[in-house]
Short mmCIF file of N, CA and C in Angstrom, two decimals:
data_model
loop_
_atom_site.label_atom_id
_atom_site.label_comp_id
_atom_site.label_asym_id
_atom_site.label_seq_id
_atom_site.Cartn_x
_atom_site.Cartn_y
_atom_site.Cartn_z
N MET V 1 10.03 -32.97 21.81
CA MET V 1 9.51 -32.32 21.47
C MET V 1 10.18 -31.09 20.63
N LYS V 2 9.21 -31.08 19.19
CA LYS V 2 10.18 -30.37 18.61
C LYS V 2 10.07 -28.92 18.05
N HIS V 3 11.60 -28.39 18.01
CA HIS V 3 11.44 -26.95 18.03
C HIS V 3 10.56 -25.94 16.44
N PHE V 4 10.52 -25.34 16.16
CA PHE V 4 9.34 -25.45 14.71
C PHE V 4 10.31 -23.28 14.68
N GLN V 5 10.78 -23.53 13.60
CA GLN V 5 10.98 -21.68 13.04
C GLN V 5 10.91 -21.43 12.36
N PRO V 6 11.00 -20.60 11.67
CA PRO V 6 10.37 -19.92 10.08
C PRO V 6 11.45 -20.16 9.47
N ILE V 7 11.19 -20.02 8.26
CA ILE V 7 12.21 -20.62 7.57
C ILE V 7 12.16 -18.79 6.41
N HIS V 8 10.84 -18.40 6.21
CA HIS V 8 10.07 -17.20 4.96
C HIS V 8 9.41 -16.83 5.85
N TYR V 9 9.56 -15.81 5.41
CA TYR V 9 8.28 -15.08 5.77
C TYR V 9 7.31 -14.50 4.02
N ALA V 10 5.83 -13.98 4.91
CA ALA V 10 5.64 -13.76 2.86
C ALA V 10 4.62 -12.67 3.56
N SER V 11 4.03 -12.46 2.77
CA SER V 11 2.65 -11.48 2.75
C SER V 11 2.23 -11.18 1.72
N LYS V 12 1.07 -10.50 1.12
CA LYS V 12 0.17 -9.96 -0.12
C LYS V 12 -0.25 -8.68 0.45
N THR V 13 -0.42 -7.56 -0.68
CA THR V 13 -1.40 -6.39 -0.21
C THR V 13 -2.26 -7.12 -1.63
N MET V 14 -4.20 -6.86 -1.03
CA MET V 14 -5.03 -7.42 -2.11
C MET V 14 -5.24 -6.69 -2.88
N THR V 15 -5.47 -6.86 -3.87
CA THR V 15 -5.85 -6.39 -5.11
C THR V 15 -7.82 -5.24 -4.85
N GLU V 16 -7.24 -4.38 -5.34
CA GLU V 16 -9.45 -3.59 -5.43
C GLU V 16 -10.31 -4.88 -5.43
N ALA V 17 -10.15 -5.90 -6.02
CA ALA V 17 -11.77 -6.96 -5.92
C ALA V 17 -11.16 -7.93 -4.75
N GLN V 18 -10.64 -8.20 -4.14
CA GLN V 18 -10.04 -8.89 -3.55
C GLN V 18 -9.84 -8.30 -1.99
N ILE V 19 -10.40 -7.34 -2.13
CA ILE V 19 -10.77 -5.97 -0.81
C ILE V 19 -11.79 -6.43 -0.37
N HIS V 20 -13.52 -6.57 -1.81
CA HIS V 20 -14.11 -6.56 -1.29
C HIS V 20 -14.83 -8.05 -1.20
N TYR V 21 -13.70 -9.20 -1.46
CA TYR V 21 -14.21 -11.21 -0.85
C TYR V 21 -15.14 -11.02 0.50
N THR V 22 -15.34 -11.24 0.61
CA THR V 22 -16.42 -12.13 2.24
C THR V 22 -14.48 -12.24 3.46
N THR V 23 -14.92 -12.05 4.34
CA THR V 23 -14.43 -12.74 5.73
C THR V 23 -13.53 -14.37 4.69
N THR V 24 -14.73 -14.92 4.61
CA THR V 24 -13.93 -16.53 4.35
C THR V 24 -13.45 -16.64 3.39
N GLU V 25 -13.46 -16.01 2.18
CA GLU V 25 -12.79 -16.09 1.06
C GLU V 25 -11.30 -15.17 1.87
N LYS V 26 -11.16 -13.99 2.40
CA LYS V 26 -9.67 -13.60 2.48
C LYS V 26 -9.11 -14.72 2.90
N GLU V 27 -9.87 -15.96 3.73
CA GLU V 27 -8.98 -16.32 5.11
C GLU V 27 -9.33 -17.67 3.89
N MET V 28 -9.63 -17.71 2.86
CA MET V 28 -9.07 -18.89 1.64
C MET V 28 -8.16 -18.06 1.09
N LEU V 29 -8.23 -17.26 0.93
CA LEU V 29 -7.60 -16.81 -0.20
C LEU V 29 -5.72 -17.06 0.02
N ALA V 30 -6.13 -16.23 1.37
CA ALA V 30 -4.34 -16.20 2.17
C ALA V 30 -4.08 -18.12 1.98
N VAL V 31 -4.54 -19.01 2.31
CA VAL V 31 -4.30 -20.25 2.55
C VAL V 31 -3.26 -20.83 1.05
N VAL V 32 -4.72 -20.02 -0.14
CA VAL V 32 -4.55 -20.24 -0.99
C VAL V 32 -3.02 -19.76 -1.33
N TYR V 33 -2.31 -18.78 -1.57
CA TYR V 33 -1.70 -18.02 -1.47
C TYR V 33 -0.18 -18.38 -0.67
N ALA V 34 -0.83 -19.11 0.11
CA ALA V 34 0.51 -19.68 1.09
C ALA V 34 1.39 -21.24 0.21
N PHE V 35 0.32 -21.85 -0.29
CA PHE V 35 0.92 -23.00 -0.49
C PHE V 35 1.42 -23.19 -1.64
N LYS V 36 0.40 -22.15 -2.80
CA LYS V 36 0.98 -21.25 -4.14
C LYS V 36 2.47 -21.09 -4.24
N LYS V 37 2.82 -20.00 -3.21
CA LYS V 37 4.15 -19.36 -2.85
C LYS V 37 4.87 -20.79 -2.65
N PHE V 38 3.98 -21.33 -1.53
CA PHE V 38 5.29 -22.18 -1.31
C PHE V 38 5.51 -24.00 -1.40
N ARG V 39 5.13 -24.26 -2.50
CA ARG V 39 4.45 -25.16 -2.92
C ARG V 39 5.69 -26.17 -3.03
N PRO V 40 6.88 -25.65 -3.57
CA PRO V 40 7.79 -27.20 -3.35
C PRO V 40 7.89 -27.26 -2.00
N TYR V 41 7.94 -27.03 -1.12
CA TYR V 41 8.07 -27.37 0.49
C TYR V 41 6.96 -28.17 0.76
N LEU V 42 5.75 -28.50 0.57
CA LEU V 42 5.06 -28.23 0.41
C LEU V 42 3.65 -29.53 0.21
N VAL V 43 4.57 -29.93 -1.52
CA VAL V 43 3.74 -31.02 -2.25
C VAL V 43 3.42 -31.67 -1.54
N LEU V 44 4.38 -32.47 -0.91
CA LEU V 44 4.56 -34.11 -1.01
C LEU V 44 4.28 -34.10 0.87
N SER V 45 4.43 -33.07 1.50
CA SER V 45 3.99 -33.15 3.08
C SER V 45 3.23 -32.83 3.60
N LYS V 46 2.71 -33.14 4.66
CA LYS V 46 1.47 -33.89 5.06
C LYS V 46 1.24 -31.53 5.78
N SER V 47 0.43 -30.96 5.64
CA SER V 47 0.05 -29.88 6.22
C SER V 47 -0.90 -29.72 6.84
N VAL V 48 -0.45 -29.21 7.97
CA VAL V 48 -1.52 -28.05 8.72
C VAL V 48 -1.85 -27.24 8.86
N VAL V 49 -3.35 -26.47 8.87
CA VAL V 49 -3.52 -25.49 8.27
C VAL V 49 -4.13 -24.56 9.52
N TYR V 50 -3.78 -23.84 10.21
CA TYR V 50 -4.92 -23.30 11.21
C TYR V 50 -5.77 -22.40 11.55
N THR V 51 -7.06 -22.28 11.99
CA THR V 51 -7.92 -21.04 11.61
C THR V 51 -8.40 -21.03 12.41
N ASP V 52 -8.78 -19.55 12.94
CA ASP V 52 -9.43 -19.24 13.90
C ASP V 52 -11.42 -18.99 12.93
N HIS V 53 -10.72 -19.22 11.86
CA HIS V 53 -12.80 -19.27 11.33
C HIS V 53 -12.93 -20.53 10.72
N SER V 54 -13.87 -21.35 11.44
CA SER V 54 -13.75 -22.31 10.99
C SER V 54 -14.98 -22.56 9.52
N ALA V 55 -15.39 -21.55 8.69
CA ALA V 55 -16.48 -21.80 7.62
C ALA V 55 -15.33 -22.20 6.79
N LEU V 56 -13.78 -21.95 6.82
CA LEU V 56 -13.16 -22.44 5.94
C LEU V 56 -13.46 -23.61 5.01
N LYS V 57 -13.65 -24.62 6.61
CA LYS V 57 -13.83 -25.90 6.47
C LYS V 57 -15.21 -26.06 5.30
N TYR V 58 -15.73 -25.89 5.76
CA TYR V 58 -16.76 -26.09 4.83
C TYR V 58 -17.08 -24.92 3.87
N LEU V 59 -16.33 -24.09 3.28
CA LEU V 59 -15.72 -23.60 2.30
C LEU V 59 -15.34 -24.51 1.42
N LEU V 60 -14.11 -25.70 1.68
CA LEU V 60 -13.92 -26.45 1.19
C LEU V 60 -14.18 -27.66 0.18
N SER V 61 -15.50 -27.74 1.13
CA SER V 61 -16.57 -28.73 0.90
C SER V 61 -17.93 -28.69 0.10
N LYS V 62 -17.92 -27.20 -0.13
CA LYS V 62 -19.24 -26.49 0.03
C LYS V 62 -19.75 -26.90 -1.61
N GLN V 63 -20.06 -27.73 -2.89
CA GLN V 63 -20.44 -27.96 -4.11
C GLN V 63 -21.09 -27.03 -4.41
N ASP V 64 -21.56 -25.97 -4.17
CA ASP V 64 -22.73 -24.87 -5.11
C ASP V 64 -21.89 -23.20 -4.95
N ALA V 65 -20.18 -23.63 -4.52
CA ALA V 65 -19.46 -22.38 -4.73
C ALA V 65 -19.20 -21.53 -6.38
N LYS V 66 -18.84 -20.19 -5.17
CA LYS V 66 -18.45 -19.47 -6.53
C LYS V 66 -17.18 -19.94 -7.71
N PRO V 67 -17.52 -19.41 -8.80
CA PRO V 67 -15.93 -20.47 -9.86
C PRO V 67 -14.34 -20.26 -9.19
N ARG V 68 -14.76 -19.01 -8.75
CA ARG V 68 -13.24 -18.43 -8.08
C ARG V 68 -12.61 -19.71 -7.37
N VAL V 69 -13.49 -19.78 -5.96
CA VAL V 69 -13.88 -20.78 -4.45
C VAL V 69 -13.75 -22.14 -5.36
N LEU V 70 -14.40 -22.36 -6.19
CA LEU V 70 -14.05 -23.75 -6.49
C LEU V 70 -12.63 -24.28 -6.64
N ARG V 71 -11.81 -23.03 -7.99
CA ARG V 71 -10.08 -23.12 -8.49
C ARG V 71 -9.48 -23.17 -6.97
N TRP V 72 -9.70 -22.73 -6.34
CA TRP V 72 -9.17 -22.36 -5.24
C TRP V 72 -9.49 -24.20 -4.94
N VAL V 73 -10.47 -24.48 -4.28
CA VAL V 73 -10.46 -25.27 -4.18
C VAL V 73 -9.83 -26.81 -4.49
N LEU V 74 -9.90 -26.88 -5.97
CA LEU V 74 -9.02 -27.96 -7.24
C LEU V 74 -7.45 -27.42 -7.13
N LEU V 75 -6.96 -26.42 -6.82
CA LEU V 75 -5.22 -26.13 -6.54
C LEU V 75 -5.25 -26.53 -4.92
N LEU V 76 -6.01 -26.74 -3.92
CA LEU V 76 -6.17 -26.97 -2.58
C LEU V 76 -5.66 -28.05 -2.29
N GLN V 77 -6.39 -29.32 -3.51
CA GLN V 77 -6.42 -30.80 -3.42
C GLN V 77 -5.61 -30.81 -3.95
N GLU V 78 -4.43 -30.85 -4.04
CA GLU V 78 -3.31 -30.83 -4.58
C GLU V 78 -2.02 -31.36 -3.14
N PHE V 79 -2.91 -30.78 -2.03
CA PHE V 79 -1.91 -30.60 -1.41
C PHE V 79 -2.80 -31.55 -0.47
N ASP V 80 -1.86 -32.29 0.63
CA ASP V 80 -2.10 -33.40 1.87
C ASP V 80 -2.41 -32.31 3.20
N ILE V 81 -3.18 -31.74 3.08
CA ILE V 81 -4.23 -30.55 4.17
C ILE V 81 -5.51 -31.04 5.07
N ILE V 82 -4.99 -30.52 6.36
CA ILE V 82 -5.81 -30.37 7.60
C ILE V 82 -6.16 -29.71 7.72
N ILE V 83 -7.14 -29.60 8.05
CA ILE V 83 -7.87 -27.42 8.79
C ILE V 83 -7.96 -28.44 10.03
N ARG V 84 -7.16 -26.99 10.92
CA ARG V 84 -7.98 -26.94 12.10
C ARG V 84 -8.30 -25.46 13.14
N ASP V 85 -9.76 -26.04 13.60
CA ASP V 85 -9.82 -24.79 14.28
C ASP V 85 -9.20 -24.28 15.65
N LYS V 86 -8.38 -22.80 15.56
CA LYS V 86 -7.93 -22.57 16.59
C LYS V 86 -8.50 -21.21 17.52
N LYS V 87 -9.18 -21.13 18.20
CA LYS V 87 -10.24 -19.96 18.68
C LYS V 87 -8.83 -19.15 18.99
N GLY V 88 -9.99 -17.62 18.84
CA GLY V 88 -9.27 -16.44 18.55
C GLY V 88 -8.00 -15.92 19.65
N THR V 89 -8.43 -16.80 21.02
CA THR V 89 -8.36 -16.08 21.79
C THR V 89 -7.05 -17.32 22.14
N LYS V 90 -6.76 -18.06 21.81
CA LYS V 90 -5.58 -19.61 21.47
C LYS V 90 -4.38 -19.30 20.42
N ASN V 91 -4.96 -18.11 19.64
CA ASN V 91 -4.64 -18.05 18.49
C ASN V 91 -3.77 -16.74 18.99
N LEU V 92 -2.60 -16.38 20.00
CA LEU V 92 -1.92 -14.81 19.94
C LEU V 92 -1.22 -13.94 18.73
N ALA V 93 -0.12 -14.98 18.37
CA ALA V 93 0.26 -14.65 17.81
C ALA V 93 -0.57 -14.01 16.00
N ALA V 94 -1.96 -14.06 15.74
CA ALA V 94 -2.66 -14.01 14.50
C ALA V 94 -3.13 -12.69 15.54
N ASP V 95 -4.16 -12.81 16.15
CA ASP V 95 -4.64 -12.45 16.94
C ASP V 95 -3.65 -10.30 16.99
N HIS V 96 -2.69 -10.69 17.14
CA HIS V 96 -2.03 -9.81 17.06
C HIS V 96 -1.01 -9.05 16.36
N LEU V 97 -0.89 -9.48 15.29
CA LEU V 97 -0.38 -9.32 13.75
C LEU V 97 -1.57 -8.81 12.62
N SER V 98 -2.75 -9.31 13.07
CA SER V 98 -3.92 -8.85 12.79
C SER V 98 -4.21 -7.38 12.84
N ARG V 99 -3.96 -6.82 14.26
CA ARG V 99 -4.43 -5.58 15.09
C ARG V 99 -3.15 -4.42 15.15
N LEU V 100 -2.35 -4.82 13.65
CA LEU V 100 -0.38 -3.68 13.97
C LEU V 100 -1.02 -3.18 12.85
N GLU V 101 -0.69 -1.28 12.83
CA GLU V 101 -0.94 -0.65 11.76
C GLU V 101 0.36 -1.22 11.25
N ASN V 102 -0.39 -0.50 9.36
CA ASN V 102 0.34 -0.69 8.48
C ASN V 102 1.18 0.72 8.53
N PRO V 103 2.53 0.64 8.61
CA PRO V 103 3.52 1.41 8.86
C PRO V 103 3.24 2.06 7.09
N HIS V 104 3.29 1.48 5.87
CA HIS V 104 3.23 1.77 4.59
C HIS V 104 2.26 2.12 4.32
N LYS V 105 1.18 2.38 5.03
CA LYS V 105 0.20 3.34 4.90
C LYS V 105 -0.01 4.43 4.04
N ASP V 106 -0.47 4.87 2.96
CA ASP V 106 -0.53 6.03 1.90
C ASP V 106 0.86 6.82 1.68
N VAL V 107 1.65 5.47 1.47
CA VAL V 107 2.97 5.63 1.23
C VAL V 107 2.86 6.29 -0.74
N PHE V 108 1.84 5.38 -0.94
CA PHE V 108 2.20 5.35 -2.83
C PHE V 108 0.65 6.62 -3.11
N GLU V 109 0.25 7.34 -2.45
CA GLU V 109 -0.96 7.78 -2.34
C GLU V 109 -0.54 9.39 -2.73
N ASN V 110 -0.94 10.39 -3.60
CA ASN V 110 -0.97 11.37 -4.25
C ASN V 110 0.33 12.03 -4.48
N LYS V 111 0.78 11.11 -5.78
CA LYS V 111 2.35 10.93 -5.91
C LYS V 111 1.92 12.07 -7.10
N ASP V 112 2.52 12.89 -7.70
CA ASP V 112 2.91 14.07 -8.18
C ASP V 112 3.79 12.51 -9.62
N ILE V 113 2.68 13.23 -11.31
CA ILE V 113 2.73 12.14 -12.41
C ILE V 113 4.20 13.07 -13.79
N LYS V 114 5.20 12.71 -13.64
CA LYS V 114 6.38 13.67 -13.81
C LYS V 114 5.64 13.63 -15.46
N GLU V 115 5.68 14.00 -16.25
CA GLU V 115 4.79 14.27 -17.63
C GLU V 115 6.47 14.67 -18.83
N ASN V 116 7.20 15.68 -18.01
CA ASN V 116 7.78 16.38 -18.96
C ASN V 116 9.50 15.45 -18.17
N PHE V 117 10.37 14.89 -19.91
CA PHE V 117 11.22 14.39 -19.84
C PHE V 117 12.36 14.75 -20.37
N PRO V 118 13.35 14.56 -19.86
CA PRO V 118 14.78 15.27 -20.75
C PRO V 118 14.70 14.29 -21.90
N LEU V 119 15.82 14.78 -22.70
CA LEU V 119 15.49 13.93 -23.90
C LEU V 119 16.56 12.96 -24.10
N GLU V 120 16.97 12.90 -22.72
CA GLU V 120 18.34 12.12 -23.34
C GLU V 120 17.59 10.66 -22.65
N THR V 121 16.59 10.47 -22.40
CA THR V 121 15.11 9.49 -21.95
C THR V 121 14.12 9.16 -22.67
N LEU V 122 14.59 9.74 -23.88
CA LEU V 122 13.47 9.28 -24.69
C LEU V 122 13.83 8.29 -25.65
N GLY V 123 14.87 7.86 -25.44
CA GLY V 123 15.42 6.31 -26.39
C GLY V 123 15.17 6.79 -28.29
N LYS V 124 16.70 8.03 -28.02
CA LYS V 124 17.05 8.82 -29.23
C LYS V 124 17.94 7.60 -29.61
N ILE V 125 17.71 7.79 -31.54
CA ILE V 125 18.72 6.85 -31.91
C ILE V 125 18.86 7.80 -33.57
N SER V 126 20.30 7.77 -33.49
CA SER V 126 20.79 8.16 -35.03
C SER V 126 20.31 7.01 -35.44
N SER V 127 20.42 7.85 -37.43
CA SER V 127 20.36 7.11 -38.27
C SER V 127 20.89 7.88 -39.17
N GLY V 128 19.85 7.24 -40.92
CA GLY V 128 21.33 8.77 -41.88
C GLY V 128 20.13 9.65 -41.95
N SER V 129 19.20 9.72 -43.33
CA SER V 129 18.73 10.67 -43.61
C SER V 129 17.06 10.72 -42.90
N THR V 130 16.74 9.51 -42.71
CA THR V 130 15.47 9.02 -42.83
C THR V 130 15.33 8.40 -41.04
N SER V 131 14.48 8.41 -40.42
CA SER V 131 14.31 8.19 -39.11
C SER V 131 13.91 7.21 -39.01
N TRP V 132 14.35 5.85 -38.40
CA TRP V 132 14.39 3.72 -37.28
C TRP V 132 12.58 4.07 -37.94
N PHE V 133 11.73 4.94 -37.25
CA PHE V 133 10.64 4.87 -37.51
C PHE V 133 9.62 5.02 -38.36
N ALA V 134 10.28 5.91 -39.58
CA ALA V 134 9.69 6.32 -40.50
C ALA V 134 8.43 5.52 -41.32
N ASP V 135 8.78 3.94 -41.11
CA ASP V 135 7.70 3.40 -41.91
C ASP V 135 6.50 3.26 -40.74
N PHE V 136 7.04 3.23 -39.36
CA PHE V 136 5.69 2.69 -38.44
C PHE V 136 5.09 4.04 -38.53
N ALA V 137 5.34 5.49 -38.34
CA ALA V 137 4.90 6.51 -38.30
C ALA V 137 3.97 6.91 -39.75
N ASN V 138 4.32 6.70 -40.73
CA ASN V 138 3.70 6.70 -41.49
C ASN V 138 2.03 5.59 -41.67
N PHE V 139 2.20 4.41 -41.37
CA PHE V 139 1.51 3.30 -41.35
C PHE V 139 0.26 3.89 -40.19
N HIS V 140 0.81 4.55 -39.62
CA HIS V 140 0.01 4.83 -38.01
C HIS V 140 -0.71 6.31 -38.96
N ALA V 141 0.00 7.32 -39.07
CA ALA V 141 -0.75 8.31 -40.05
C ALA V 141 -1.76 8.19 -40.92
N GLY V 142 -1.31 7.20 -41.89
CA GLY V 142 -1.73 7.49 -43.12
C GLY V 142 -2.53 6.12 -43.38
N ASN V 143 -2.07 4.90 -43.47
CA ASN V 143 -2.12 3.10 -43.24
C ASN V 143 -1.58 2.84 -44.80
N PHE V 144 0.06 3.79 -44.99
CA PHE V 144 0.44 3.91 -46.00
C PHE V 144 1.68 2.40 -45.81
N ILE V 145 2.27 1.41 -46.13
CA ILE V 145 3.16 0.53 -46.55
C ILE V 145 4.24 0.50 -47.38
N ILE V 146 4.50 0.11 -47.14
CA ILE V 146 6.33 -0.40 -48.23
C ILE V 146 5.46 -0.73 -49.57
N LYS V 147 5.34 -0.42 -50.79
CA LYS V 147 5.11 -1.81 -51.76
C LYS V 147 6.73 -2.28 -52.19
N GLY V 148 6.74 -3.44 -52.68
CA GLY V 148 7.35 -4.04 -52.80
C GLY V 148 8.13 -5.35 -52.01
N MET V 149 7.74 -5.00 -50.48
CA MET V 149 7.98 -5.98 -49.92
C MET V 149 7.48 -7.81 -49.72
N SER V 150 8.06 -8.38 -49.42
CA SER V 150 7.83 -10.02 -49.40
C SER V 150 6.66 -10.10 -48.32
N SER V 151 5.59 -11.68 -48.39
CA SER V 151 4.30 -11.29 -47.48
C SER V 151 5.24 -12.06 -45.94
N GLN V 152 6.92 -12.17 -45.53
CA GLN V 152 6.93 -12.33 -44.80
C GLN V 152 7.65 -10.79 -44.02
N GLN V 153 8.33 -10.14 -44.57
CA GLN V 153 8.21 -8.70 -44.70
C GLN V 153 7.24 -8.00 -43.88
N LYS V 154 5.97 -8.46 -44.55
CA LYS V 154 4.79 -7.49 -44.24
C LYS V 154 4.49 -8.19 -42.55
N LYS V 155 4.20 -9.50 -42.14
CA LYS V 155 3.63 -10.11 -40.93
C LYS V 155 5.11 -9.52 -40.74
N LYS V 156 6.55 -9.22 -40.89
CA LYS V 156 6.85 -9.18 -39.41
C LYS V 156 6.56 -7.33 -39.26
N SER V 157 6.55 -7.03 -39.91
CA SER V 157 6.37 -5.59 -39.96
C SER V 157 4.82 -5.09 -39.24
N PHE V 158 3.92 -5.50 -39.66
CA PHE V 158 2.95 -5.79 -38.99
C PHE V 158 2.71 -5.81 -36.92
N LYS V 159 3.51 -7.21 -36.95
CA LYS V 159 3.27 -7.74 -35.85
C LYS V 159 4.37 -7.08 -34.88
N ASP V 160 5.85 -5.48 -35.76
CA ASP V 160 5.69 -5.02 -34.62
C ASP V 160 5.69 -3.56 -34.95
N ILE V 161 4.83 -2.94 -35.71
CA ILE V 161 3.48 -2.16 -35.69
C ILE V 161 2.71 -1.66 -34.67
N LYS V 162 2.24 -2.96 -34.45
CA LYS V 162 1.09 -3.31 -32.93
C LYS V 162 1.73 -3.08 -32.01
N HIS V 163 3.14 -2.31 -31.43
CA HIS V 163 3.56 -1.82 -30.33
C HIS V 163 3.54 -0.36 -30.23
N TYR V 164 3.33 0.16 -31.81
CA TYR V 164 3.39 1.41 -31.14
C TYR V 164 2.02 2.39 -32.00
N PHE V 165 2.11 3.04 -31.62
CA PHE V 165 1.06 4.12 -31.74
C PHE V 165 1.19 5.25 -32.29
N TRP V 166 0.32 6.99 -33.09
CA TRP V 166 0.48 7.93 -33.24
C TRP V 166 -0.86 9.05 -33.26
N ASP V 167 0.51 9.79 -32.16
CA ASP V 167 -0.71 10.71 -31.10
C ASP V 167 0.04 11.79 -31.76
N ASP V 168 -0.67 12.20 -32.60
CA ASP V 168 -0.54 13.75 -33.53
C ASP V 168 0.22 14.23 -33.14
N PRO V 169 1.65 14.91 -33.00
CA PRO V 169 2.46 14.46 -34.53
C PRO V 169 3.71 13.62 -34.08
N TYR V 170 3.38 12.51 -32.79
CA TYR V 170 3.91 11.73 -32.48
C TYR V 170 4.01 10.57 -32.34
N LEU V 171 4.95 9.83 -32.66
CA LEU V 171 5.01 7.98 -32.44
C LEU V 171 5.29 8.36 -31.07
N PHE V 172 4.48 6.48 -30.81
CA PHE V 172 5.12 6.03 -29.29
C PHE V 172 4.88 4.60 -29.77
N TRP V 173 5.80 4.29 -28.72
CA TRP V 173 6.46 2.73 -28.52
C TRP V 173 6.11 2.29 -27.00
N ILE V 174 5.12 1.28 -27.13
CA ILE V 174 4.23 0.29 -25.57
C ILE V 174 6.01 -0.45 -25.82
N CYS V 175 6.91 0.09 -24.70
CA CYS V 175 7.64 -1.45 -24.91
C CYS V 175 7.26 -3.02 -24.23
N ALA V 176 7.86 -3.72 -23.62
CA ALA V 176 7.93 -4.05 -23.05
C ALA V 176 7.18 -4.34 -21.51
N ASP V 177 7.71 -3.15 -20.93
CA ASP V 177 7.53 -3.52 -19.42
C ASP V 177 6.63 -2.62 -19.26
N GLN V 178 5.93 -2.05 -20.49
CA GLN V 178 4.12 -1.41 -20.68
C GLN V 178 5.04 0.28 -20.48
N ILE V 179 6.13 0.15 -20.24
CA ILE V 179 6.07 2.14 -20.38
C ILE V 179 6.29 2.42 -21.93
N ILE V 180 6.07 3.69 -21.51
CA ILE V 180 5.72 4.10 -23.63
C ILE V 180 6.49 5.33 -23.76
N ARG V 181 7.32 4.93 -24.88
CA ARG V 181 8.16 6.32 -25.38
C ARG V 181 7.86 6.81 -26.16
N ARG V 182 7.95 8.20 -26.43
CA ARG V 182 8.19 8.28 -27.49
C ARG V 182 9.69 8.68 -28.38
N CYS V 183 9.12 7.61 -29.93
CA CYS V 183 9.98 7.92 -30.67
C CYS V 183 10.55 8.78 -31.30
N VAL V 184 12.33 9.33 -31.39
CA VAL V 184 12.79 10.14 -31.39
C VAL V 184 13.63 10.54 -32.24
N HIS V 185 13.72 11.10 -33.61
CA HIS V 185 14.87 11.02 -34.23
C HIS V 185 16.20 12.04 -34.32
N GLY V 186 17.46 11.36 -34.51
CA GLY V 186 18.24 11.49 -34.59
C GLY V 186 19.31 12.50 -34.91
N GLN V 187 19.79 13.16 -34.88
CA GLN V 187 20.49 14.38 -35.68
C GLN V 187 21.77 13.44 -35.87
#
């Protein structure tokens, strides 16, 4: 008899919308998540999914399902899957895991948002007499653009400007990591 052991563990926190899924959809979400995450290991091998939720088989063959479920079914068709029912009384490991209390519950709740930042965290840049972002500030404050720019320079300028917004009296930059930083002219 082969002795199997885990090579990796995975867990997923459901989004606000996913929390409201039906029990069957949550079960299928778990299967889809696992197959997406471990795709390189599972794509060319036969996989057996043990579930205590027999409705999962029905959901995979249902023709008039929700679009979300149909997308999941299409994704799972890429794999060679066998779904087997395993009664909850025989599936003690899953039964035990589902009843464990979450030790991280309420860790991220009721945290104060820091609204004041020391000057060194504001992305200060030194330059000559005119700040590097003056053109962006002028555009957002009053739709002024520099005269004499080529069409290519205007195109680049408009591409860059969309990452900034004006909240009088400051110009703010929306970074690639979605952090908003205030533009500050260095002395």
